[in-house]
Amino acid sequence: MDSQQIYDRVSAHYSAASQGTTAEYGSAIAKSFGYSNEELSNAPEGSNLGLSCGNPLAISTISEGETVIDLGSGAGLDAFLAAHRVGPSGKVIGVDMNKDMLDRADKIKIETGKTNVEFIKSRITDMSVLGSGIADCIISNCVINLVPSTEKHLVFKEIFRLLKPRGRLAISDILSKKQMPDKLKSDIALYVGCISGASLVNEYKEFLQDAGFREILITDTKSDLNVYLQTNEDGSKKTECCIPINAENEATSFYGPSNEVCCGPQTPSPRRTTDCYASQRNRVSLTENDLNEWAGSFKIYAVKN
């Protein structure tokens, strides 16, 4: 697929995700990636869609009065939590390319009366709508991996441009642990699920260095990516799931044939990274389909010198 096709598929997927999931599912996913009960209690209702792969706020050291930009802000979970930290004298700018996500975030903003956060529509490869050197900190949560590989370097150049001198980035992202086979790279379900589009760790570091960043730290959090597959809508854990064998064109749509779903009649979760295929002959243990073999949740920190 070319870049525009990737953007179209990603946008369609996250428009569907913007319709929401259960609070229990969102909470279970967020907690598994490091969000505290206090943080989740401070998150406005409807802002947590269970799309995280880490907690960038945990490494951001955001202070009162700062300006923070959240790349791929979605429904606003991290943006609203950052707004709580910067206080009335600070400012948070959420950036997203998806209109449905932005509409949801803006609705929550109006309902909560937040005045120190705003959301703008833009791809994160070109944020010319924003001036240079305006941010103390830039955060992002499981979004950069969705940018086509030929354009990822542009994201880091934009981050560098937007940061003030000594500004910092704090990112949670899925990175590849080893080179993936072409079969996985071309799987659109794995791509929109943030797996097959992930960069290798050394590639990510090169992007940062080439953009001008120093003091770069990239750390594997060892979080379990299978949580996306193993969590029911009520927040409970499942032990097996109906998934495709991966035979030639055997996988159906993301939601499975006739909207049948993984492991029961629940509404499909937005981050499920394999197609659901609800026939008994394809019911296999999730331990035989380990996402952690190929990718991991990483925390990335760097400083603009």
PDB file of N, CA and C in Angstrom, residues 191-250:
ATOM      1  N   TYR A 191      -1.331  -3.593  11.034  1.00  0.00           N
ATOM      2  CA  TYR A 191      -0.831  -2.221  10.871  1.00  0.00           C
ATOM      3  C   TYR A 191      -1.678  -1.243  11.681  1.00  0.00           C
ATOM      4  N   VAL A 192      -2.982  -1.263  11.480  1.00  0.00           N
ATOM      5  CA  VAL A 192      -3.826  -0.315  12.218  1.00  0.00           C
ATOM      6  C   VAL A 192      -3.830  -0.646  13.707  1.00  0.00           C
ATOM      7  N   GLY A 193      -3.436  -1.876  14.048  1.00  0.00           N
ATOM      8  CA  GLY A 193      -3.297  -2.262  15.450  1.00  0.00           C
ATOM      9  C   GLY A 193      -1.944  -1.929  16.021  1.00  0.00           C
ATOM     10  N   CYS A 194      -1.132  -1.168  15.257  1.00  0.00           N
ATOM     11  CA  CYS A 194       0.149  -0.621  15.736  1.00  0.00           C
ATOM     12  C   CYS A 194       1.281  -1.642  15.840  1.00  0.00           C
ATOM     13  N   ILE A 195       1.179  -2.770  15.152  1.00  0.00           N
ATOM     14  CA  ILE A 195       2.232  -3.762  15.226  1.00  0.00           C
ATOM     15  C   ILE A 195       3.122  -3.748  13.985  1.00  0.00           C
ATOM     16  N   SER A 196       2.545  -3.989  12.807  1.00  0.00           N
ATOM     17  CA  SER A 196       3.374  -4.196  11.621  1.00  0.00           C
ATOM     18  C   SER A 196       4.006  -2.914  11.081  1.00  0.00           C
ATOM     19  N   GLY A 197       3.538  -1.735  11.524  1.00  0.00           N
ATOM     20  CA  GLY A 197       4.161  -0.488  11.095  1.00  0.00           C
ATOM     21  C   GLY A 197       5.228   0.021  12.049  1.00  0.00           C
ATOM     22  N   ALA A 198       5.531  -0.772  13.081  1.00  0.00           N
ATOM     23  CA  ALA A 198       6.495  -0.342  14.101  1.00  0.00           C
ATOM     24  C   ALA A 198       7.924  -0.329  13.556  1.00  0.00           C
ATOM     25  N   SER A 199       8.681   0.684  13.935  1.00  0.00           N
ATOM     26  CA  SER A 199      10.090   0.785  13.549  1.00  0.00           C
ATOM     27  C   SER A 199      10.952  -0.070  14.467  1.00  0.00           C
ATOM     28  N   LEU A 200      12.093  -0.505  13.947  1.00  0.00           N
ATOM     29  CA  LEU A 200      13.093  -1.149  14.785  1.00  0.00           C
ATOM     30  C   LEU A 200      13.673  -0.122  15.754  1.00  0.00           C
ATOM     31  N   VAL A 201      14.171  -0.574  16.885  1.00  0.00           N
ATOM     32  CA  VAL A 201      14.694   0.326  17.909  1.00  0.00           C
ATOM     33  C   VAL A 201      15.811   1.204  17.362  1.00  0.00           C
ATOM     34  N   ASN A 202      16.740   0.610  16.627  1.00  0.00           N
ATOM     35  CA  ASN A 202      17.858   1.407  16.104  1.00  0.00           C
ATOM     36  C   ASN A 202      17.395   2.412  15.051  1.00  0.00           C
ATOM     37  N   GLU A 203      16.327   2.085  14.290  1.00  0.00           N
ATOM     38  CA  GLU A 203      15.776   3.031  13.330  1.00  0.00           C
ATOM     39  C   GLU A 203      15.178   4.232  14.055  1.00  0.00           C
ATOM     40  N   TYR A 204      14.468   3.981  15.130  1.00  0.00           N
ATOM     41  CA  TYR A 204      13.852   5.045  15.926  1.00  0.00           C
ATOM     42  C   TYR A 204      14.927   5.986  16.477  1.00  0.00           C
ATOM     43  N   LYS A 205      16.010   5.398  16.969  1.00  0.00           N
ATOM     44  CA  LYS A 205      17.101   6.208  17.508  1.00  0.00           C
ATOM     45  C   LYS A 205      17.729   7.064  16.423  1.00  0.00           C
ATOM     46  N   GLU A 206      17.877   6.511  15.236  1.00  0.00           N
ATOM     47  CA  GLU A 206      18.443   7.279  14.123  1.00  0.00           C
ATOM     48  C   GLU A 206      17.542   8.440  13.733  1.00  0.00           C
ATOM     49  N   PHE A 207      16.223   8.224  13.739  1.00  0.00           N
ATOM     50  CA  PHE A 207      15.284   9.312  13.451  1.00  0.00           C
ATOM     51  C   PHE A 207      15.514  10.470  14.430  1.00  0.00           C
ATOM     52  N   LEU A 208      15.652  10.135  15.706  1.00  0.00           N
ATOM     53  CA  LEU A 208      15.845  11.155  16.731  1.00  0.00           C
ATOM     54  C   LEU A 208      17.178  11.881  16.558  1.00  0.00           C
ATOM     55  N   GLN A 209      18.219  11.133  16.321  1.00  0.00           N
ATOM     56  CA  GLN A 209      19.549  11.734  16.145  1.00  0.00           C
ATOM     57  C   GLN A 209      19.595  12.622  14.915  1.00  0.00           C
ATOM     58  N   ASP A 210      19.029  12.149  13.820  1.00  0.00           N
ATOM     59  CA  ASP A 210      19.036  12.928  12.578  1.00  0.00           C
ATOM     60  C   ASP A 210      18.243  14.223  12.718  1.00  0.00           C
ATOM     61  N   ALA A 211      17.220  14.209  13.561  1.00  0.00           N
ATOM     62  CA  ALA A 211      16.420  15.419  13.779  1.00  0.00           C
ATOM     63  C   ALA A 211      17.149  16.430  14.654  1.00  0.00           C
ATOM     64  N   GLY A 212      18.163  15.965  15.392  1.00  0.00           N
ATOM     65  CA  GLY A 212      18.945  16.859  16.237  1.00  0.00           C
ATOM     66  C   GLY A 212      18.836  16.598  17.725  1.00  0.00           C
ATOM     67  N   PHE A 213      18.136  15.559  18.126  1.00  0.00           N
ATOM     68  CA  PHE A 213      17.950  15.268  19.549  1.00  0.00           C
ATOM     69  C   PHE A 213      19.186  14.631  20.176  1.00  0.00           C
ATOM     70  N   ARG A 214      19.349  14.899  21.456  1.00  0.00           N
ATOM     71  CA  ARG A 214      20.424  14.296  22.246  1.00  0.00           C
ATOM     72  C   ARG A 214      19.833  13.786  23.563  1.00  0.00           C
ATOM     73  N   GLU A 215      20.651  13.201  24.392  1.00  0.00           N
ATOM     74  CA  GLU A 215      20.190  12.622  25.663  1.00  0.00           C
ATOM     75  C   GLU A 215      19.026  11.657  25.419  1.00  0.00           C
ATOM     76  N   ILE A 216      19.204  10.798  24.439  1.00  0.00           N
ATOM     77  CA  ILE A 216      18.139   9.890  24.002  1.00  0.00           C
ATOM     78  C   ILE A 216      18.117   8.636  24.871  1.00  0.00           C
ATOM     79  N   LEU A 217      16.934   8.325  25.387  1.00  0.00           N
ATOM     80  CA  LEU A 217      16.736   7.104  26.162  1.00  0.00           C
ATOM     81  C   LEU A 217      15.565   6.328  25.558  1.00  0.00           C
ATOM     82  N   ILE A 218      15.793   5.076  25.194  1.00  0.00           N
ATOM     83  CA  ILE A 218      14.739   4.212  24.654  1.00  0.00           C
ATOM     84  C   ILE A 218      14.734   2.936  25.483  1.00  0.00           C
ATOM     85  N   THR A 219      13.639   2.687  26.172  1.00  0.00           N
ATOM     86  CA  THR A 219      13.583   1.580  27.126  1.00  0.00           C
ATOM     87  C   THR A 219      12.350   0.715  26.891  1.00  0.00           C
ATOM     88  N   ASP A 220      12.555  -0.579  26.847  1.00  0.00           N
ATOM     89  CA  ASP A 220      11.461  -1.532  26.736  1.00  0.00           C
ATOM     90  C   ASP A 220      10.767  -1.644  28.095  1.00  0.00           C
ATOM     91  N   THR A 221       9.486  -1.367  28.129  1.00  0.00           N
ATOM     92  CA  THR A 221       8.765  -1.426  29.401  1.00  0.00           C
ATOM     93  C   THR A 221       8.407  -2.854  29.808  1.00  0.00           C
ATOM     94  N   LYS A 222       8.553  -3.787  28.873  1.00  0.00           N
ATOM     95  CA  LYS A 222       8.217  -5.207  29.119  1.00  0.00           C
ATOM     96  C   LYS A 222       6.718  -5.420  29.336  1.00  0.00           C
ATOM     97  N   SER A 223       5.905  -4.452  28.960  1.00  0.00           N
ATOM     98  CA  SER A 223       4.454  -4.621  29.074  1.00  0.00           C
ATOM     99  C   SER A 223       3.988  -5.692  28.089  1.00  0.00           C
ATOM    100  N   ASP A 224       2.896  -6.335  28.411  1.00  0.00           N
ATOM    101  CA  ASP A 224       2.371  -7.437  27.613  1.00  0.00           C
ATOM    102  C   ASP A 224       1.412  -6.903  26.550  1.00  0.00           C
ATOM    103  N   LEU A 225       1.820  -6.960  25.278  1.00  0.00           N
ATOM    104  CA  LEU A 225       0.958  -6.474  24.203  1.00  0.00           C
ATOM    105  C   LEU A 225      -0.255  -7.359  23.979  1.00  0.00           C
ATOM    106  N   ASN A 226      -0.194  -8.579  24.440  1.00  0.00           N
ATOM    107  CA  ASN A 226      -1.330  -9.478  24.265  1.00  0.00           C
ATOM    108  C   ASN A 226      -2.551  -9.035  25.066  1.00  0.00           C
ATOM    109  N   VAL A 227      -2.375  -8.030  25.914  1.00  0.00           N
ATOM    110  CA  VAL A 227      -3.508  -7.538  26.701  1.00  0.00           C
ATOM    111  C   VAL A 227      -4.627  -7.049  25.783  1.00  0.00           C
ATOM    112  N   TYR A 228      -4.268  -6.545  24.591  1.00  0.00           N
ATOM    113  CA  TYR A 228      -5.304  -6.091  23.663  1.00  0.00           C
ATOM    114  C   TYR A 228      -6.212  -7.246  23.242  1.00  0.00           C
ATOM    115  N   LEU A 229      -5.610  -8.417  23.077  1.00  0.00           N
ATOM    116  CA  LEU A 229      -6.354  -9.580  22.628  1.00  0.00           C
ATOM    117  C   LEU A 229      -7.044 -10.311  23.764  1.00  0.00           C
ATOM    118  N   GLN A 230      -6.482 -10.174  24.956  1.00  0.00           N
ATOM    119  CA  GLN A 230      -6.926 -11.007  26.077  1.00  0.00           C
ATOM    120  C   GLN A 230      -7.891 -10.310  27.036  1.00  0.00           C
ATOM    121  N   THR A 231      -8.298  -9.084  26.695  1.00  0.00           N
ATOM    122  CA  THR A 231      -9.180  -8.340  27.594  1.00  0.00           C
ATOM    123  C   THR A 231     -10.595  -8.261  27.038  1.00  0.00           C
ATOM    124  N   ASN A 232     -11.545  -8.692  27.836  1.00  0.00           N
ATOM    125  CA  ASN A 232     -12.950  -8.590  27.468  1.00  0.00           C
ATOM    126  C   ASN A 232     -13.464  -7.169  27.691  1.00  0.00           C
ATOM    127  N   GLU A 233     -14.630  -6.883  27.154  1.00  0.00           N
ATOM    128  CA  GLU A 233     -15.207  -5.544  27.290  1.00  0.00           C
ATOM    129  C   GLU A 233     -15.509  -5.171  28.730  1.00  0.00           C
ATOM    130  N   ASP A 234     -15.689  -6.161  29.598  1.00  0.00           N
ATOM    131  CA  ASP A 234     -15.955  -5.860  31.008  1.00  0.00           C
ATOM    132  C   ASP A 234     -14.676  -5.743  31.825  1.00  0.00           C
ATOM    133  N   GLY A 235     -13.517  -5.763  31.128  1.00  0.00           N
ATOM    134  CA  GLY A 235     -12.232  -5.619  31.797  1.00  0.00           C
ATOM    135  C   GLY A 235     -11.629  -6.917  32.277  1.00  0.00           C
ATOM    136  N   SER A 236     -12.366  -8.013  32.179  1.00  0.00           N
ATOM    137  CA  SER A 236     -11.837  -9.308  32.607  1.00  0.00           C
ATOM    138  C   SER A 236     -10.910  -9.876  31.541  1.00  0.00           C
ATOM    139  N   LYS A 237     -10.154 -10.889  31.929  1.00  0.00           N
ATOM    140  CA  LYS A 237      -9.165 -11.470  31.028  1.00  0.00           C
ATOM    141  C   LYS A 237      -9.675 -12.765  30.430  1.00  0.00           C
ATOM    142  N   LYS A 238      -9.433 -12.935  29.129  1.00  0.00           N
ATOM    143  CA  LYS A 238      -9.784 -14.176  28.461  1.00  0.00           C
ATOM    144  C   LYS A 238      -8.515 -15.002  28.238  1.00  0.00           C
ATOM    145  N   THR A 239      -8.670 -16.253  27.937  1.00  0.00           N
ATOM    146  CA  THR A 239      -7.510 -17.131  27.788  1.00  0.00           C
ATOM    147  C   THR A 239      -7.335 -17.647  26.381  1.00  0.00           C
ATOM    148  N   GLU A 240      -8.362 -17.557  25.549  1.00  0.00           N
ATOM    149  CA  GLU A 240      -8.201 -17.976  24.166  1.00  0.00           C
ATOM    150  C   GLU A 240      -9.113 -17.138  23.296  1.00  0.00           C
ATOM    151  N   CYS A 241      -8.878 -17.198  21.988  1.00  0.00           N
ATOM    152  CA  CYS A 241      -9.607 -16.312  21.104  1.00  0.00           C
ATOM    153  C   CYS A 241      -9.714 -16.926  19.720  1.00  0.00           C
ATOM    154  N   CYS A 242     -10.780 -16.558  19.021  1.00  0.00           N
ATOM    155  CA  CYS A 242     -10.927 -17.025  17.640  1.00  0.00           C
ATOM    156  C   CYS A 242     -10.160 -16.085  16.729  1.00  0.00           C
ATOM    157  N   ILE A 243      -9.160 -16.596  16.058  1.00  0.00           N
ATOM    158  CA  ILE A 243      -8.375 -15.766  15.148  1.00  0.00           C
ATOM    159  C   ILE A 243      -8.105 -16.527  13.867  1.00  0.00           C
ATOM    160  N   PRO A 244      -7.755 -15.832  12.774  1.00  0.00           N
ATOM    161  CA  PRO A 244      -7.542 -16.516  11.505  1.00  0.00           C
ATOM    162  C   PRO A 244      -6.264 -17.348  11.511  1.00  0.00           C
ATOM    163  N   ILE A 245      -6.282 -18.391  10.685  1.00  0.00           N
ATOM    164  CA  ILE A 245      -5.096 -19.239  10.552  1.00  0.00           C
ATOM    165  C   ILE A 245      -4.028 -18.524   9.744  1.00  0.00           C
ATOM    166  N   ASN A 246      -4.410 -17.457   9.038  1.00  0.00           N
ATOM    167  CA  ASN A 246      -3.513 -16.707   8.175  1.00  0.00           C
ATOM    168  C   ASN A 246      -3.288 -17.398   6.842  1.00  0.00           C
ATOM    169  N   ALA A 247      -4.209 -18.261   6.464  1.00  0.00           N
ATOM    170  CA  ALA A 247      -4.132 -18.860   5.151  1.00  0.00           C
ATOM    171  C   ALA A 247      -4.407 -17.799   4.100  1.00  0.00           C
ATOM    172  N   GLU A 248      -4.194 -18.145   2.858  1.00  0.00           N
ATOM    173  CA  GLU A 248      -4.345 -17.200   1.761  1.00  0.00           C
ATOM    174  C   GLU A 248      -5.723 -16.549   1.799  1.00  0.00           C
ATOM    175  N   ASN A 249      -5.779 -15.270   2.123  1.00  0.00           N
ATOM    176  CA  ASN A 249      -7.020 -14.504   2.151  1.00  0.00           C
ATOM    177  C   ASN A 249      -8.091 -15.106   3.064  1.00  0.00           C
ATOM    178  N   GLU A 250      -7.700 -15.908   4.037  1.00  0.00           N
ATOM    179  CA  GLU A 250      -8.698 -16.539   4.899  1.00  0.00           C
ATOM    180  C   GLU A 250      -9.262 -15.554   5.920  1.00  0.00           C
TER     181      GLU A 250
END
